[in-house]
């Protein structure tokens, strides 16, 4: 988001302005997707964390979304009651939890709402093997009562451990149309919570407009929908937002709606470096978002673009 020195939050026509930070947790050597190495979250210094949040807030973003992997919970939960799910050493999970808490606390000090992004229905391979479930690629055989129980545990325990976490981002790419699953797991837990978490649903992989409408109508906490600004990541596009948002806006006109933008897989990843440094392109696309009813905007990047301004990076 480009702003002039005189820009104030009141000048920006988007209610929630999400900024995604790609977070890498500590993982076992040779272990799994996205190993953190020296840039794993437990190695973030307090100076780095504080300055990162200051830089984000200073650019008039007001929400921080953390993304680490499809199923970030396995990196920091204690897994009490689910010993057959824990794959990482307990000490490693404690270090990751401590780092996550420091980052969320710094975000709060800088006035940022905080979110953890994940793909719904995922669970550790160790639990799948214990239950004898088949797993292939990102698709998992998740229709199992023990998996429902596991996911309810994940959501409940996450908010118990992370007092500074405001909400979650849900992605359906690995479980298309999984409204019934979400109702049995996430929504069941959220309904029990005194302070309702903010729940934002990314719409790719979700064809069930009627099911989503019914589910969100029944949730009295903060909620929102997010759609890609463009359709795919390997084509050039004119700065015009995807038209399919109109279907969702018509179904849920009162639910907060955001478009995502930036050099991430939501649009332009493979050929995006020039696009996202062109202010004319970016601002024309933002204008198109507004014209199609967007209340909010989510800036996504596969790399941390602020590293050059951060100490201990």
Short mmCIF file of C-alpha atoms in Angstrom, two decimals:
data_model
loop_
_atom_site.label_atom_id
_atom_site.label_comp_id
_atom_site.label_asym_id
_atom_site.label_seq_id
_atom_site.Cartn_x
_atom_site.Cartn_y
_atom_site.Cartn_z
CA UNK A 1 0.00 0.00 0.00
CA UNK A 2 1.61 3.24 -1.09
CA UNK A 3 0.84 6.33 0.97
CA UNK A 4 2.19 9.85 1.09
CA UNK A 5 3.73 11.29 4.28
CA UNK A 6 0.52 13.26 4.88
CA UNK A 7 -1.79 10.26 4.50
CA UNK A 8 -3.90 9.42 7.55
CA UNK A 9 -5.94 6.27 8.18
CA UNK A 10 -9.06 8.35 7.59
CA UNK A 11 -7.88 8.99 4.01
CA UNK A 12 -7.78 5.27 3.16
CA UNK A 13 -11.12 3.90 1.92
CA UNK A 14 -10.70 0.36 3.25
CA UNK A 15 -11.98 -0.71 6.67
CA UNK A 16 -9.54 -3.53 7.36
CA UNK A 17 -6.10 -3.42 5.75
CA UNK A 18 -4.45 -6.81 6.21
CA UNK A 19 -0.72 -7.34 5.83
CA UNK A 20 0.53 -10.92 5.50
CA UNK A 21 3.88 -11.89 7.02
CA UNK A 22 5.33 -15.27 6.04
CA UNK A 23 6.47 -16.87 9.28
CA UNK A 24 8.74 -19.89 9.46
CA UNK A 25 8.68 -22.01 12.56
CA UNK A 26 11.55 -24.14 13.79
CA UNK A 27 11.35 -27.62 12.25
CA UNK A 28 13.35 -30.84 12.68
CA UNK A 29 16.39 -31.12 10.36
CA UNK A 30 15.36 -32.48 6.98
CA UNK A 31 11.84 -32.51 8.28
CA UNK A 32 9.04 -30.92 6.42
CA UNK A 33 7.64 -28.11 4.32
CA UNK A 34 9.30 -24.68 4.66
CA UNK A 35 12.16 -25.32 7.11
CA UNK A 36 12.93 -22.18 9.05
CA UNK A 37 16.71 -22.43 9.45
CA UNK A 38 18.36 -19.32 10.85
CA UNK A 39 15.24 -17.28 10.05
CA UNK A 40 12.92 -19.46 12.09
CA UNK A 41 10.63 -17.48 14.37
CA UNK A 42 12.47 -18.36 17.64
CA UNK A 43 15.48 -16.53 16.19
CA UNK A 44 13.55 -13.29 15.68
CA UNK A 45 15.05 -10.70 18.01
CA UNK A 46 12.82 -8.34 19.95
CA UNK A 47 14.26 -5.45 17.91
CA UNK A 48 13.31 -7.20 14.67
CA UNK A 49 9.77 -7.95 15.87
CA UNK A 50 9.14 -4.46 17.23
CA UNK A 51 10.42 -2.74 14.11
CA UNK A 52 8.48 -5.07 11.79
CA UNK A 53 5.21 -4.23 13.52
CA UNK A 54 6.06 -0.53 13.61
CA UNK A 55 6.77 -0.53 9.87
CA UNK A 56 3.51 -2.34 9.10
CA UNK A 57 1.43 0.00 11.25
CA UNK A 58 3.32 3.02 9.90
CA UNK A 59 2.05 2.15 6.43
CA UNK A 60 -1.53 2.29 7.74
CA UNK A 61 -2.19 -1.41 7.78
CA UNK A 62 -4.32 -2.33 10.78
CA UNK A 63 -4.24 -6.14 10.74
CA UNK A 64 -1.39 -8.66 10.65
CA UNK A 65 -1.93 -12.10 9.10
CA UNK A 66 0.68 -14.75 9.88
CA UNK A 67 1.17 -17.60 7.44
CA UNK A 68 3.69 -20.38 8.00
CA UNK A 69 2.35 -23.56 6.42
CA UNK A 70 -0.86 -25.39 5.70
CA UNK A 71 -1.25 -26.53 9.33
CA UNK A 72 0.70 -24.14 11.59
CA UNK A 73 -0.77 -25.51 14.81
CA UNK A 74 1.48 -28.58 14.81
CA UNK A 75 4.46 -26.25 15.27
CA UNK A 76 3.42 -24.80 18.64
CA UNK A 77 0.59 -26.75 20.33
CA UNK A 78 1.31 -28.92 23.39
CA UNK A 79 -0.98 -31.74 22.16
CA UNK A 80 -2.28 -32.70 25.57
CA UNK A 81 -4.84 -35.40 24.92
CA UNK A 82 -3.45 -36.07 21.43
CA UNK A 83 -0.07 -37.75 22.01
CA UNK A 84 -0.39 -39.57 18.69
CA UNK A 85 -0.50 -36.25 16.82
CA UNK A 86 2.72 -34.60 18.03
CA UNK A 87 5.57 -34.96 15.54
CA UNK A 88 7.99 -32.24 16.69
CA UNK A 89 9.88 -32.38 19.99
CA UNK A 90 8.05 -30.68 22.86
CA UNK A 91 10.93 -28.25 23.48
CA UNK A 92 10.83 -27.13 19.84
CA UNK A 93 7.10 -26.53 20.02
CA UNK A 94 7.58 -24.47 23.19
CA UNK A 95 10.21 -22.31 21.45
CA UNK A 96 7.87 -21.72 18.52
CA UNK A 97 5.02 -20.84 20.88
CA UNK A 98 7.18 -18.32 22.71
CA UNK A 99 8.20 -16.64 19.46
CA UNK A 100 4.61 -16.50 18.25
CA UNK A 101 3.48 -14.92 21.51
CA UNK A 102 6.19 -12.25 21.27
CA UNK A 103 5.16 -11.39 17.73
CA UNK A 104 1.45 -11.20 18.54
CA UNK A 105 2.13 -9.03 21.60
CA UNK A 106 4.22 -6.59 19.52
CA UNK A 107 1.46 -6.41 16.92
CA UNK A 108 -1.05 -5.54 19.62
CA UNK A 109 1.21 -2.80 20.99
CA UNK A 110 1.18 -1.26 17.52
CA UNK A 111 -2.60 -1.38 17.15
CA UNK A 112 -2.72 -4.33 14.75
CA UNK A 113 -5.43 -6.97 14.84
CA UNK A 114 -3.87 -10.42 14.60
CA UNK A 115 -4.73 -13.48 12.54
CA UNK A 116 -3.32 -16.94 11.90
CA UNK A 117 -3.83 -18.32 8.41
CA UNK A 118 -4.32 -22.03 7.75
CA UNK A 119 -5.83 -24.59 5.40
CA UNK A 120 -8.88 -26.30 6.88
CA UNK A 121 -9.04 -30.05 7.55
CA UNK A 122 -5.28 -30.64 7.81
CA UNK A 123 -3.77 -32.82 10.51
CA UNK A 124 -0.31 -34.28 11.21
CA UNK A 125 0.88 -37.33 9.32
CA UNK A 126 1.52 -39.14 12.58
CA UNK A 127 -2.18 -38.88 13.48
CA UNK A 128 -3.16 -40.05 10.00
CA UNK A 129 -0.95 -43.11 10.35
CA UNK A 130 -2.30 -43.83 13.81
CA UNK A 131 -5.88 -43.75 12.50
CA UNK A 132 -5.06 -45.57 9.29
CA UNK A 133 -6.23 -42.70 7.08
CA UNK A 134 -5.07 -42.30 3.50
CA UNK A 135 -3.19 -39.13 2.59
CA UNK A 136 -2.06 -38.05 -0.86
CA UNK A 137 -0.44 -34.70 -1.62
CA UNK A 138 -2.47 -31.94 0.02
CA UNK A 139 -5.69 -33.98 -0.04
CA UNK A 140 -6.52 -35.87 3.15
CA UNK A 141 -9.24 -38.33 4.13
CA UNK A 142 -10.54 -36.08 6.90
CA UNK A 143 -14.09 -37.40 7.30
CA UNK A 144 -13.47 -39.21 10.58
CA UNK A 145 -14.86 -38.49 14.08
CA UNK A 146 -11.37 -38.43 15.58
CA UNK A 147 -10.30 -35.81 13.02
CA UNK A 148 -13.32 -33.70 13.96
CA UNK A 149 -12.27 -34.03 17.59
CA UNK A 150 -8.68 -33.15 16.74
CA UNK A 151 -9.69 -30.00 14.87
CA UNK A 152 -11.95 -28.86 17.68
CA UNK A 153 -8.99 -29.32 20.03
CA UNK A 154 -6.72 -27.35 17.68
CA UNK A 155 -9.03 -24.35 17.53
CA UNK A 156 -9.89 -24.36 21.23
CA UNK A 157 -6.30 -24.78 22.43
CA UNK A 158 -4.92 -22.19 20.01
CA UNK A 159 -7.06 -19.44 21.50
CA UNK A 160 -6.30 -20.65 25.03
CA UNK A 161 -2.55 -20.38 24.40
CA UNK A 162 -2.56 -17.20 22.30
CA UNK A 163 -4.31 -14.47 24.24
CA UNK A 164 -3.30 -11.81 21.71
CA UNK A 165 -4.73 -13.66 18.70
CA UNK A 166 -7.89 -12.03 17.34
CA UNK A 167 -8.90 -14.56 14.73
CA UNK A 168 -8.22 -16.95 11.89
CA UNK A 169 -8.01 -17.02 8.11
CA UNK A 170 -9.48 -20.17 6.55
CA UNK A 171 -8.47 -21.59 3.18
CA UNK A 172 -10.51 -24.33 1.47
CA UNK A 173 -8.16 -25.40 -1.33
CA UNK A 174 -7.40 -28.73 0.32
CA UNK A 175 -11.03 -29.34 1.35
CA UNK A 176 -13.29 -27.80 -1.32
CA UNK A 177 -16.77 -26.97 -0.13
CA UNK A 178 -16.11 -28.13 3.44
CA UNK A 179 -18.92 -26.15 5.07
CA UNK A 180 -20.24 -29.13 7.05
CA UNK A 181 -16.75 -29.85 8.39
CA UNK A 182 -16.26 -26.24 9.48
CA UNK A 183 -19.62 -26.20 11.22
CA UNK A 184 -18.73 -29.35 13.18
CA UNK A 185 -15.31 -28.06 14.20
CA UNK A 186 -14.43 -24.36 14.07
CA UNK A 187 -17.94 -22.95 14.38
CA UNK A 188 -18.78 -25.33 17.24
CA UNK A 189 -15.74 -24.08 19.18
CA UNK A 190 -16.32 -20.41 18.34
CA UNK A 191 -19.92 -20.65 19.54
CA UNK A 192 -18.66 -21.66 23.00
CA UNK A 193 -16.21 -18.78 23.32
CA UNK A 194 -17.13 -15.76 25.41
CA UNK A 195 -15.06 -13.45 23.21
CA UNK A 196 -15.89 -14.43 19.65
CA UNK A 197 -12.89 -14.79 17.33
CA UNK A 198 -12.83 -12.92 14.03
CA UNK A 199 -13.22 -15.48 11.23
CA UNK A 200 -12.29 -14.67 7.63
CA UNK A 201 -12.93 -17.16 4.86
CA UNK A 202 -10.93 -17.15 1.63
CA UNK A 203 -13.31 -18.19 -1.12
CA UNK A 204 -11.20 -20.13 -3.59
CA UNK A 205 -12.11 -23.77 -3.23
CA UNK A 206 -15.55 -22.80 -1.91
CA UNK A 207 -18.44 -23.21 -4.40
CA UNK A 208 -21.20 -23.49 -1.77
CA UNK A 209 -22.65 -19.98 -1.63
CA UNK A 210 -25.85 -21.11 0.08
CA UNK A 211 -24.03 -23.16 2.72
CA UNK A 212 -21.59 -20.35 3.55
CA UNK A 213 -24.43 -17.84 3.76
CA UNK A 214 -26.38 -20.00 6.20
CA UNK A 215 -23.29 -20.68 8.30
CA UNK A 216 -22.23 -17.04 8.60
CA UNK A 217 -25.78 -15.85 9.23
CA UNK A 218 -25.68 -17.98 12.36
CA UNK A 219 -22.37 -16.59 13.66
CA UNK A 220 -22.58 -13.48 15.82
CA UNK A 221 -18.85 -12.73 15.95
CA UNK A 222 -16.67 -10.67 13.58
CA UNK A 223 -16.56 -12.31 10.15
CA UNK A 224 -15.53 -11.67 6.60
CA UNK A 225 -14.97 -13.04 3.11
CA UNK A 226 -11.85 -12.72 0.97
CA UNK A 227 -11.53 -13.20 -2.78
CA UNK A 228 -8.52 -13.10 -5.09
CA UNK A 229 -8.08 -9.87 -6.99
CA UNK A 230 -7.27 -11.94 -10.09
CA UNK A 231 -7.91 -15.55 -10.99
CA UNK A 232 -4.52 -17.21 -11.42
CA UNK A 233 -0.85 -16.48 -10.88
CA UNK A 234 0.72 -17.05 -14.30
CA UNK A 235 -1.04 -14.51 -16.51
CA UNK A 236 -0.89 -10.76 -16.88
CA UNK A 237 -4.14 -8.99 -16.08
CA UNK A 238 -5.52 -5.54 -16.63
CA UNK A 239 -6.02 -3.77 -13.29
CA UNK A 240 -9.63 -4.95 -13.00
CA UNK A 241 -10.93 -7.03 -10.10
CA UNK A 242 -12.47 -10.47 -10.57
CA UNK A 243 -16.20 -10.21 -11.34
CA UNK A 244 -17.29 -13.34 -9.50
CA UNK A 245 -17.28 -11.44 -6.25
CA UNK A 246 -20.71 -10.10 -7.23
CA UNK A 247 -22.28 -13.49 -6.50
CA UNK A 248 -20.98 -13.41 -2.94
CA UNK A 249 -21.81 -9.75 -2.38
CA UNK A 250 -25.39 -10.38 -3.46
CA UNK A 251 -25.70 -13.36 -1.10
CA UNK A 252 -24.11 -11.63 1.91
CA UNK A 253 -24.27 -7.85 1.43
CA UNK A 254 -23.70 -7.11 5.12
CA UNK A 255 -20.64 -9.34 5.61
CA UNK A 256 -17.26 -7.59 5.39
CA UNK A 257 -15.64 -8.34 2.03
CA UNK A 258 -11.96 -8.03 1.13
CA UNK A 259 -9.97 -8.47 -2.06
CA UNK A 260 -6.41 -9.76 -1.86
CA UNK A 261 -3.62 -8.08 -3.78
CA UNK A 262 0.13 -8.46 -4.17
CA UNK A 263 3.00 -10.74 -5.20
CA UNK A 264 1.66 -13.93 -3.70
CA UNK A 265 -0.12 -16.96 -5.15
CA UNK A 266 -3.42 -15.05 -5.08
CA UNK A 267 -2.36 -13.10 -8.18
CA UNK A 268 0.74 -12.46 -10.22
CA UNK A 269 3.26 -14.54 -8.28
CA UNK A 270 5.22 -15.80 -11.24
CA UNK A 271 5.46 -12.54 -13.17
CA UNK A 272 4.63 -9.96 -10.58
CA UNK A 273 7.72 -8.00 -9.62
CA UNK A 274 7.14 -5.20 -12.08
CA UNK A 275 3.38 -5.10 -11.58
CA UNK A 276 3.55 -4.50 -7.87
CA UNK A 277 6.09 -1.69 -8.12
CA UNK A 278 3.86 0.20 -10.56
CA UNK A 279 1.74 2.61 -8.47
CA UNK A 280 -0.60 3.35 -11.38
CA UNK A 281 -1.41 -0.34 -11.77
CA UNK A 282 -1.88 -0.86 -8.03
CA UNK A 283 -4.12 2.16 -7.54
CA UNK A 284 -6.27 1.36 -10.57
CA UNK A 285 -6.78 -2.13 -9.18
CA UNK A 286 -7.66 -0.72 -5.75
CA UNK A 287 -10.21 1.56 -7.42
CA UNK A 288 -11.68 -1.49 -9.15
CA UNK A 289 -11.93 -3.24 -5.78
CA UNK A 290 -13.95 -0.37 -4.38
CA UNK A 291 -16.18 -0.19 -7.45
CA UNK A 292 -17.06 -3.87 -6.98
CA UNK A 293 -17.99 -3.46 -3.36
CA UNK A 294 -14.85 -4.27 -1.37
CA UNK A 295 -14.89 -3.04 2.22
CA UNK A 296 -11.32 -4.14 2.93
CA UNK A 297 -8.05 -5.18 1.29
CA UNK A 298 -5.44 -7.83 2.06
CA UNK A 299 -1.84 -7.33 0.91
CA UNK A 300 -0.14 -10.66 0.31
CA UNK A 301 3.53 -11.26 -0.39
CA UNK A 302 5.50 -14.49 -0.61
CA UNK A 303 8.58 -12.64 0.67
CA UNK A 304 8.92 -10.11 3.45
CA UNK A 305 9.31 -6.86 1.53
CA UNK A 306 10.30 -4.86 4.61
CA UNK A 307 13.46 -6.83 5.41
CA UNK A 308 15.77 -4.11 4.14
CA UNK A 309 14.37 -1.76 6.80
CA UNK A 310 14.59 -4.13 9.75
CA UNK A 311 17.42 -4.64 12.27
CA UNK A 312 18.80 -8.16 12.73
CA UNK A 313 17.16 -9.30 9.49
#
